[in-house]
Short mmCIF file of C-alpha atoms in Angstrom, two decimals:
data_model
loop_
_atom_site.label_atom_id
_atom_site.label_comp_id
_atom_site.label_asym_id
_atom_site.label_seq_id
_atom_site.Cartn_x
_atom_site.Cartn_y
_atom_site.Cartn_z
CA MET A 230 62.06 3.37 202.37
CA SER A 231 60.25 0.08 199.90
CA LYS A 232 61.33 -2.63 201.43
CA ILE A 233 63.22 -4.97 198.71
CA GLY A 234 63.25 -8.69 198.12
CA LEU A 235 66.21 -10.66 197.87
CA VAL A 236 65.96 -14.22 196.88
CA ALA A 237 68.87 -16.53 195.05
CA LEU A 238 68.32 -19.62 192.64
CA VAL A 239 69.67 -22.08 191.94
CA THR A 240 70.10 -25.77 190.06
CA ARG A 241 71.89 -28.34 192.45
CA GLU A 242 73.04 -29.74 189.83
CA TYR A 243 74.45 -27.54 187.43
CA SER A 244 77.92 -25.77 188.52
CA GLY A 245 78.70 -22.82 190.37
CA SER A 246 76.44 -24.22 193.29
CA TYR A 247 78.16 -23.82 196.13
CA ARG A 248 78.27 -20.36 195.16
CA SER A 249 74.46 -20.24 196.38
CA GLU A 250 74.39 -19.17 200.20
CA GLU A 251 77.79 -17.62 200.24
CA PHE A 252 76.81 -14.80 196.93
CA VAL A 253 73.88 -13.74 198.18
CA ASN A 254 74.71 -13.01 202.33
CA ASP A 255 77.43 -10.79 200.63
CA VAL A 256 75.17 -9.48 198.30
CA PHE A 257 72.65 -9.00 201.05
CA ASP A 258 75.35 -7.31 203.02
CA ASN A 259 76.53 -4.89 200.66
CA LEU A 260 73.26 -3.69 199.76
CA THR A 261 72.39 -3.32 203.70
CA LYS A 262 75.31 -1.15 203.91
CA LYS A 263 74.29 1.08 200.71
CA GLY A 264 71.52 2.23 202.59
CA ILE A 265 69.36 0.00 200.94
CA SER A 266 66.28 -1.47 202.70
CA VAL A 267 67.00 -5.25 201.78
CA ILE A 268 64.66 -8.79 203.17
CA LYS A 269 67.00 -11.53 202.22
CA ALA A 270 64.76 -14.88 201.26
CA GLU A 271 64.22 -17.03 204.41
CA LYS A 272 66.16 -20.07 202.18
CA VAL A 273 67.40 -20.68 198.42
CA VAL A 274 65.22 -21.32 196.28
CA GLU A 275 65.81 -24.65 193.91
CA ASP A 276 62.17 -25.71 193.47
CA PRO A 277 58.67 -24.27 192.81
CA SER A 278 58.05 -25.52 196.69
CA SER A 279 60.82 -22.80 198.06
CA ALA A 280 59.69 -20.56 195.84
CA LEU A 281 56.50 -20.70 197.29
CA GLU A 282 57.19 -20.02 200.46
CA VAL A 283 59.22 -17.19 199.65
CA CYS A 284 56.87 -16.03 197.45
CA ASP A 285 54.71 -15.91 200.91
CA GLN A 286 57.53 -14.85 202.97
CA PHE A 287 57.69 -11.38 200.86
CA LYS A 288 53.80 -11.23 200.32
CA ASN A 289 53.65 -10.99 204.62
CA GLU A 290 56.75 -8.91 204.78
CA GLU A 291 55.06 -6.20 201.66
CA VAL A 292 58.32 -6.30 199.53
CA LYS A 293 57.29 -3.59 196.43
CA GLY A 294 60.73 -4.22 194.52
CA LEU A 295 62.59 -8.18 193.71
CA ILE A 296 65.46 -9.19 192.66
CA ILE A 297 66.18 -12.38 191.81
CA ILE A 298 69.97 -13.63 191.90
CA ASP A 299 70.42 -16.05 189.22
CA ILE A 300 73.46 -18.67 190.80
CA ASN A 301 73.44 -21.19 187.29
CA TRP A 302 71.25 -21.45 185.27
CA VAL A 303 67.64 -22.36 186.31
CA VAL A 304 64.54 -23.74 184.61
CA ASP A 305 62.31 -20.47 183.68
CA SER A 306 59.40 -22.27 185.42
CA LEU A 307 60.46 -20.82 188.62
CA GLN A 308 61.68 -17.16 188.08
CA TYR A 309 58.35 -17.15 186.71
CA ILE A 310 56.51 -17.90 189.95
CA MET A 311 58.48 -14.93 191.53
CA ILE A 312 57.62 -12.97 188.98
CA ASN A 313 53.76 -13.74 188.78
CA GLU A 314 53.40 -14.02 192.89
CA LEU A 315 54.83 -10.75 193.78
CA LYS A 316 53.94 -8.09 190.73
CA VAL A 317 56.58 -5.66 191.31
CA PRO A 318 59.30 -4.11 189.53
CA THR A 319 61.56 -6.67 189.47
CA MET A 320 65.53 -6.67 188.53
CA PHE A 321 68.05 -9.58 188.04
CA TRP A 322 71.71 -10.48 189.20
CA ALA A 323 74.28 -12.06 187.24
CA LEU A 324 77.28 -13.65 188.06
CA PRO A 325 80.82 -13.30 186.10
CA TYR A 326 81.63 -16.67 186.16
CA ASN A 327 81.67 -18.81 183.01
CA GLU A 328 81.04 -21.76 184.74
CA THR A 329 77.82 -20.44 186.10
CA TYR A 330 75.93 -19.91 183.08
CA SER A 331 74.32 -17.32 185.13
CA LEU A 332 74.72 -14.16 182.69
CA ALA A 333 73.28 -15.85 179.66
CA CYS A 334 70.13 -17.78 182.01
CA VAL A 335 69.58 -13.14 182.32
CA HIS A 336 70.29 -13.06 179.13
CA HIS A 337 67.77 -15.66 177.88
CA PHE A 338 64.73 -14.95 180.53
CA GLY A 339 65.21 -11.63 180.25
CA SER A 340 64.54 -12.38 176.26
CA PHE A 341 61.22 -14.04 176.83
CA LEU A 342 59.61 -11.29 179.02
CA LYS A 343 61.04 -8.65 176.44
CA SER A 344 58.85 -10.35 174.21
CA GLN A 345 55.73 -10.39 176.42
CA ASP A 346 56.24 -7.08 177.36
CA VAL A 347 57.50 -7.22 181.10
CA PRO A 348 60.01 -4.60 182.58
CA PHE A 349 63.70 -5.80 184.25
CA GLU A 350 66.76 -4.39 184.42
CA TYR A 351 69.33 -6.56 186.03
CA VAL A 352 72.93 -6.23 186.79
CA TYR A 353 76.54 -7.63 186.23
CA GLY A 354 78.99 -8.94 188.32
CA ALA A 355 80.50 -10.41 191.31
CA SER A 356 78.79 -9.43 194.87
CA ASP A 357 80.73 -6.88 195.99
CA ASP A 358 80.57 -4.41 192.40
CA GLU A 359 80.59 -1.26 192.83
CA CYS A 360 78.54 -0.48 189.71
CA ALA A 361 75.86 -2.94 190.45
CA LEU A 362 75.17 -2.26 193.78
CA ASN A 363 74.86 1.83 192.67
CA LYS A 364 72.85 0.45 190.11
CA VAL A 365 70.69 -1.44 192.81
CA LYS A 366 70.38 1.55 194.62
CA THR A 367 69.51 3.05 191.45
CA PHE A 368 66.68 0.24 191.07
CA ALA A 369 65.80 0.73 195.17
CA ASN A 370 64.49 4.55 194.55
CA ALA A 371 63.37 3.46 191.72
CA VAL A 372 60.70 0.90 193.23
CA ASN A 373 60.11 3.53 195.74
CA MET A 374 58.85 5.80 193.31
CA VAL A 375 56.37 3.28 191.86
CA SER A 376 55.49 2.17 195.17
CA ARG A 377 54.56 5.99 196.12
CA LEU A 378 52.79 6.43 192.78
CA LYS A 379 50.13 3.43 193.46
CA SER A 380 49.04 5.13 196.69
CA MET A 381 49.77 9.48 195.48
CA ARG A 382 46.87 12.04 196.38
CA VAL A 383 46.73 15.44 194.17
CA GLY A 384 44.52 17.80 195.10
CA LEU A 385 43.55 19.77 191.71
CA ILE A 386 42.84 23.15 193.08
CA GLY A 387 40.17 24.99 190.40
CA PRO A 388 36.54 24.81 189.26
CA ARG A 389 35.43 21.45 188.06
CA GLN A 390 34.45 20.33 184.44
CA THR A 391 30.23 19.85 183.81
CA TRP A 392 29.78 19.10 180.56
CA ARG A 393 31.19 16.20 178.76
CA VAL A 394 30.90 15.15 174.95
CA ALA A 395 30.50 11.80 175.48
CA GLY A 396 31.79 9.78 178.99
CA ALA A 397 32.49 11.09 182.27
CA GLN A 398 30.65 14.56 183.28
CA ASP A 399 32.50 15.53 186.43
CA ILE A 400 36.12 13.84 185.73
CA THR A 401 37.85 14.16 182.29
CA SER A 402 39.26 10.47 180.49
CA GLU A 403 42.48 11.66 181.09
CA GLU A 404 42.48 12.38 184.46
CA PHE A 405 41.13 8.20 184.22
CA GLU A 406 44.27 7.56 182.18
CA PHE A 407 46.50 9.10 184.18
CA SER A 408 45.40 7.88 187.42
CA ASP A 409 44.98 3.90 185.68
CA LYS A 410 48.77 3.75 183.96
CA ILE A 411 50.90 6.13 186.47
CA GLY A 412 48.96 5.56 189.33
CA PRO A 413 47.57 9.03 191.53
CA THR A 414 44.11 9.99 192.59
CA ILE A 415 43.41 13.02 191.59
CA LEU A 416 40.48 15.28 193.83
CA HIS A 417 38.73 17.72 193.32
CA ILE A 418 38.57 20.81 195.10
CA GLU A 419 37.13 24.56 194.88
CA MET A 420 39.36 27.20 195.13
CA ASP A 421 36.75 29.20 197.06
CA GLU A 422 36.76 26.58 199.54
CA LEU A 423 40.33 27.73 200.13
CA ILE A 424 39.63 31.40 200.02
CA ASN A 425 36.70 31.09 202.70
CA ASP A 426 38.96 28.93 205.01
CA ALA A 427 41.62 31.73 204.38
CA GLU A 428 38.69 34.79 204.78
CA ASN A 429 37.45 32.49 208.54
CA LEU A 430 40.93 32.73 209.74
CA THR A 431 41.64 34.67 213.24
CA ASN A 432 44.27 37.93 213.25
CA VAL A 433 45.77 34.87 215.94
CA GLU A 434 45.85 32.17 213.44
CA VAL A 435 47.80 34.13 211.05
CA ASP A 436 50.12 36.40 213.04
CA LYS A 437 51.30 33.60 214.31
CA VAL A 438 53.48 31.98 211.62
CA LYS A 439 53.41 36.00 209.72
CA ALA A 440 56.51 36.50 210.67
CA ASP A 441 58.34 32.89 210.20
CA LEU A 442 57.27 33.80 206.68
CA ARG A 443 58.36 37.29 206.49
CA ASN A 444 61.54 35.93 207.58
CA ARG A 445 61.89 33.95 204.69
CA SER A 446 60.80 36.12 201.95
CA GLY A 447 63.16 38.38 199.89
CA LYS A 448 61.85 41.09 198.98
CA ILE A 449 58.35 41.88 199.42
CA GLU A 450 57.08 44.43 197.37
CA ILE A 451 53.72 44.17 197.63
CA SER A 452 50.72 45.97 200.68
CA ASP A 453 50.96 44.74 204.51
CA LYS A 454 47.48 43.63 203.68
CA ALA A 455 47.98 41.27 200.56
CA PHE A 456 50.92 39.72 202.42
CA ASP A 457 48.37 39.34 205.17
CA TYR A 458 45.89 37.76 202.57
CA MET A 459 49.00 35.53 201.20
CA VAL A 460 49.74 33.55 204.19
CA ARG A 461 46.35 33.78 205.47
CA MET A 462 45.51 31.41 201.47
CA TYR A 463 49.02 29.29 203.21
CA LEU A 464 46.97 28.25 206.14
CA ALA A 465 44.68 27.57 204.02
CA THR A 466 46.11 25.56 201.45
CA LYS A 467 47.47 23.41 204.35
CA LYS A 468 44.73 23.35 205.79
CA ALA A 469 43.20 20.81 202.45
CA ILE A 470 46.36 19.06 202.51
CA LYS A 471 45.45 17.98 206.10
CA LYS A 472 42.25 17.73 205.51
CA TYR A 473 42.19 15.43 201.78
CA HIS A 474 45.44 14.04 203.00
CA LEU A 475 46.87 15.43 199.16
CA ASP A 476 51.14 14.73 198.48
CA SER A 477 50.68 16.85 195.86
CA ILE A 478 48.68 20.10 193.99
CA ALA A 479 47.99 21.56 190.97
CA ALA A 480 46.10 24.80 191.15
CA GLU A 481 43.95 26.71 188.51
CA THR A 482 46.25 30.65 188.16
CA CYS A 483 45.28 30.87 184.69
CA PRO A 484 43.08 32.03 183.44
CA ASN A 485 41.12 32.76 186.75
CA TYR A 486 43.16 33.15 190.80
CA SER A 487 45.81 35.00 189.06
CA GLY A 488 48.32 35.22 192.12
CA LEU A 489 46.48 33.57 194.81
CA MET A 490 48.98 30.43 194.52
CA ASN A 491 52.52 31.57 193.72
CA VAL A 492 54.10 32.39 197.07
CA GLN A 493 51.98 29.82 198.61
CA SER A 494 53.96 27.42 196.72
CA SER A 495 57.04 28.96 196.55
CA TRP A 496 57.33 28.53 201.05
CA LEU A 497 55.04 25.28 200.73
CA ALA A 498 58.24 24.22 198.42
CA ASP A 499 60.92 24.64 200.68
CA GLU A 500 58.92 22.97 203.24
CA GLY A 501 59.37 19.67 200.85
CA PHE A 502 55.69 19.95 199.88
CA VAL A 503 55.07 20.49 195.51
CA VAL A 504 52.16 23.36 194.36
CA ASP A 505 51.77 23.14 190.90
CA THR A 506 50.27 26.81 190.00
CA GLU A 507 48.95 25.98 186.36
CA GLY A 508 46.84 22.97 187.32
CA ASP A 509 49.54 20.87 185.51
CA ILE A 510 48.59 17.34 187.74
CA ALA A 511 51.65 15.19 185.35
CA HIS A 512 54.42 18.10 187.01
CA ALA A 513 53.16 17.49 189.88
CA VAL A 514 53.12 14.29 190.42
CA MET A 515 56.37 14.09 189.01
CA GLN A 516 58.19 16.81 190.81
CA THR A 517 56.45 14.51 194.07
CA CYS A 518 58.15 11.51 192.74
CA LEU A 519 62.03 12.68 192.52
CA ASN A 520 61.25 14.74 196.42
CA ILE A 521 60.99 10.83 197.65
CA VAL A 522 64.55 10.90 196.07
CA CYS A 523 65.73 13.88 197.50
CA LYS A 524 63.66 16.25 199.51
CA SER A 525 64.79 19.54 197.56
CA ALA A 526 62.98 22.80 195.67
CA THR A 527 62.49 22.06 191.96
CA PHE A 528 61.75 24.19 189.20
CA LEU A 529 58.61 24.15 186.94
CA GLY A 530 58.74 26.76 183.51
CA GLU A 531 58.69 27.51 179.98
CA ILE A 532 60.64 27.38 177.12
CA CYS A 533 60.12 31.08 176.36
CA SER A 534 63.05 32.07 174.08
CA TYR A 535 67.55 30.51 173.90
CA LYS A 536 70.81 32.13 172.53
CA ASP A 537 73.48 30.49 171.25
CA ASP A 538 73.95 27.69 173.92
CA THR A 539 70.75 29.26 176.50
CA VAL A 540 67.51 27.40 176.65
CA ASN A 541 65.92 30.54 178.88
CA ILE A 542 63.10 27.98 180.98
CA TYR A 543 60.80 31.40 182.21
CA HIS A 544 57.69 30.93 184.21
CA GLU A 545 54.74 33.81 186.20
CA GLY A 546 56.92 34.10 189.29
CA SER A 547 56.06 30.86 191.70
CA THR A 548 59.40 29.29 192.52
CA ALA A 549 61.64 28.17 196.01
CA HIS A 550 63.23 30.83 197.11
CA SER A 551 66.15 28.22 197.83
CA LEU A 552 66.67 28.30 194.14
CA ALA A 553 67.44 31.46 194.16
CA LYS A 554 71.85 32.62 194.83
CA SER A 555 70.36 33.88 197.97
CA THR A 556 66.53 35.33 199.39
CA LYS A 557 67.18 38.80 199.02
CA ASP A 558 67.65 38.43 195.70
CA ALA A 559 64.01 36.55 195.48
CA ARG A 560 60.98 39.49 195.58
CA ILE A 561 57.49 38.99 196.48
CA MET A 562 55.46 41.74 193.77
CA GLU A 563 52.61 42.73 193.19
CA SER A 564 49.95 41.07 190.59
CA GLY A 565 45.94 41.95 191.43
CA GLU A 566 45.12 43.82 194.77
CA LEU A 567 45.44 40.81 196.99
CA GLY A 568 47.52 38.62 194.68
CA CYS A 569 51.99 38.34 194.25
CA TYR A 570 54.10 36.51 191.80
CA ILE A 571 57.92 35.57 193.26
CA GLY A 572 60.39 37.36 190.97
CA LEU A 573 64.18 35.26 190.32
CA SER A 574 66.11 33.49 188.81
CA LEU A 575 67.87 30.42 189.45
CA ARG A 576 71.27 30.53 190.56
CA ALA A 577 74.27 28.69 189.25
CA MET A 578 74.10 25.28 189.05
CA ASN A 579 76.30 22.75 187.57
CA ASN A 580 74.61 19.57 187.24
CA VAL A 581 70.88 19.26 187.49
CA THR A 582 68.04 17.22 185.81
CA VAL A 583 65.45 18.56 183.36
CA PHE A 584 62.75 16.22 182.35
CA ASN A 585 59.13 16.64 181.29
CA LEU A 586 55.78 14.60 180.35
CA ALA A 587 54.22 14.50 177.48
CA GLY A 588 50.96 12.40 176.40
CA ASP A 589 47.38 10.78 175.83
CA ASN A 590 45.70 7.39 176.83
CA ARG A 591 47.73 5.51 178.14
CA SER A 592 50.72 6.20 176.10
CA TYR A 593 53.07 8.76 177.58
CA LYS A 594 56.36 10.49 176.74
CA MET A 595 59.12 11.36 179.33
CA PHE A 596 62.08 13.79 178.15
CA VAL A 597 65.30 12.99 180.23
CA ASN A 598 68.84 14.87 179.98
CA LYS A 599 70.97 16.53 182.27
CA ALA A 600 72.31 20.04 181.96
CA LYS A 601 73.37 22.66 183.82
CA VAL A 602 71.70 26.20 185.08
CA GLU A 603 74.03 29.46 184.26
CA GLU A 604 73.95 32.29 185.96
CA CYS A 605 71.99 35.49 185.52
CA SER A 606 72.69 39.35 185.94
CA TYR A 607 70.47 41.35 186.90
CA GLU A 608 69.44 42.74 183.60
CA GLU A 609 68.92 39.45 181.70
CA TRP A 610 66.32 38.48 184.83
CA GLU A 611 64.57 42.51 184.71
CA ASN A 612 64.32 42.58 180.86
CA SER A 613 62.93 39.10 180.65
CA GLY A 614 60.50 40.04 182.42
CA LYS A 615 61.35 39.89 186.13
CA GLY A 616 59.10 36.30 186.78
CA CYS A 617 61.25 32.83 187.20
CA LEU A 618 64.07 32.56 184.76
CA ALA A 619 66.15 29.65 184.85
CA LYS A 620 69.35 29.93 182.31
CA VAL A 621 69.70 26.04 181.13
CA ASN A 622 72.94 24.55 178.95
CA PHE A 623 72.38 21.49 177.76
CA GLY A 624 75.55 21.26 176.31
CA ILE A 625 75.00 22.26 172.00
CA SER A 626 73.51 25.12 170.48
CA ALA A 627 70.16 26.08 171.70
CA LYS A 628 68.23 25.39 168.78
CA ASP A 629 69.44 22.46 167.83
CA VAL A 630 67.23 21.40 171.15
CA VAL A 631 64.92 23.19 171.08
CA ASP A 632 64.50 21.92 167.10
CA HIS A 633 64.10 18.05 169.47
CA LEU A 634 61.68 19.04 171.70
CA ILE A 635 59.25 20.57 169.08
CA LYS A 636 60.19 17.22 166.29
CA SER A 637 59.95 14.85 169.26
CA GLY A 638 56.42 15.95 170.86
CA ALA A 639 57.77 16.91 174.21
CA ASP A 640 55.32 19.82 175.33
CA HIS A 641 55.97 22.61 177.42
CA HIS A 642 56.77 22.08 180.75
CA TYR A 643 59.83 21.95 181.47
CA VAL A 644 60.20 20.56 185.60
CA VAL A 645 64.77 21.31 186.69
CA LYS A 646 65.97 19.62 189.85
CA GLU A 647 69.41 19.79 190.99
CA GLY A 648 71.61 16.59 190.58
CA ASP A 649 71.81 13.70 188.29
CA TYR A 650 68.08 11.52 188.04
CA THR A 651 68.17 10.59 184.92
CA ASN A 652 68.69 6.81 185.62
CA GLU A 653 66.01 6.90 188.00
CA LEU A 654 63.41 8.06 186.19
CA ARG A 655 64.90 6.30 182.81
CA MET A 656 63.83 3.08 185.79
CA LEU A 657 60.29 4.69 186.45
CA CYS A 658 59.73 5.05 182.13
CA ASN A 659 60.57 0.91 182.21
CA TYR A 660 58.49 0.30 185.06
CA LEU A 661 55.24 2.43 183.54
CA LYS A 662 56.23 1.48 180.31
CA ILE A 663 56.27 5.00 179.71
CA GLU A 664 58.69 5.73 176.61
CA TYR A 665 61.71 7.48 177.52
CA THR A 666 63.61 9.65 175.57
CA SER A 667 66.38 12.91 175.62
CA LEU A 668 68.78 15.11 173.17
CA ASP A 669 71.26 11.60 172.81
CA GLN A 670 68.49 9.13 171.13
CA LYS A 671 67.72 9.87 167.98
CA GLU A 672 64.39 11.12 166.57
CA GLY A 673 62.17 8.22 167.12
#
């Protein structure tokens, strides 16, 4: 969990200054009770000297986010020192007392930061205000994601490019731009490396995990030989994760290597590790990001049809068994001689977050919206193509949903995760300077 620095700024000569020590102490106690890792400044900041001392303290403590409490009206230069010295995501806290002019101060400096294109968040309320405390909790989650992104490593498994128009030869410009904007390092790993490692495993190594994986696998409709090979690929994938210190994987399965990574994606998802099976780096990274907030399996698919209020999000079959109503409802089905794919429909979920990240050239847009997943009958799943199916209802006409997504420039991959993470993703977009869109917003 990332550490959040908490500091109060005050002008002693102005009204309300007497609140400073007590207010910051109360905020610290209440945030700690919320489970947030808070580092309290050793002193209240009232001049440049004390501001620099607190900045040095926070640097030594390696804080990754900053909460500035404007006790009353404080000069811009003090806030500037804190922000510029620490260069971490910042939230301001405004007091709800007229005589302090605290809210006016946050309003004023926030306007200036907006003009400088510096992202920030703010809360307003007493030290025990539950809405304010919950918003800080969301802020802490967003800081955790921003901090993790900077050190994240994603393995791109599949052949690297060996051509260029003008520029880098072994990576694409888009890889560099995405890393520069979002943070992760992309590591190229050949699929042949995994295949060779899989084939060189001993039967003893495979047999150690085969029974456990079989028990986690629902209805197995592939040969013993194919299942053995899938276990080998699973172990080879875990070896690559350890060797390259990977946080997630985006693997090529189309048009080559179809069926080689699907069940591995499912097994590893239920272990808290993301393997995307279409080489989709952006969504592998974002799924991993949300696992920092809540480590639970996610579903990635494409909108392939719609009817009435239901959008059918469907994919080739690499989704976690745990997302089915029961493990017994999930199937491992044949894909080529030794490959396979997962067949299941997502269980009913009353509260899910659906999101998509699209863009290029350091300019990205994220669509985020709450929805629910409706239960799917066996016949509906069978008629859909026997892959992985999620019947998603956004509460409005499905045609209007698809119209909005296509017109707004959202791309074809959508992630579905149980729970409401819209506020965390909105804050993440703010700090990464990614455009945030939803069905509630007008186009553009």
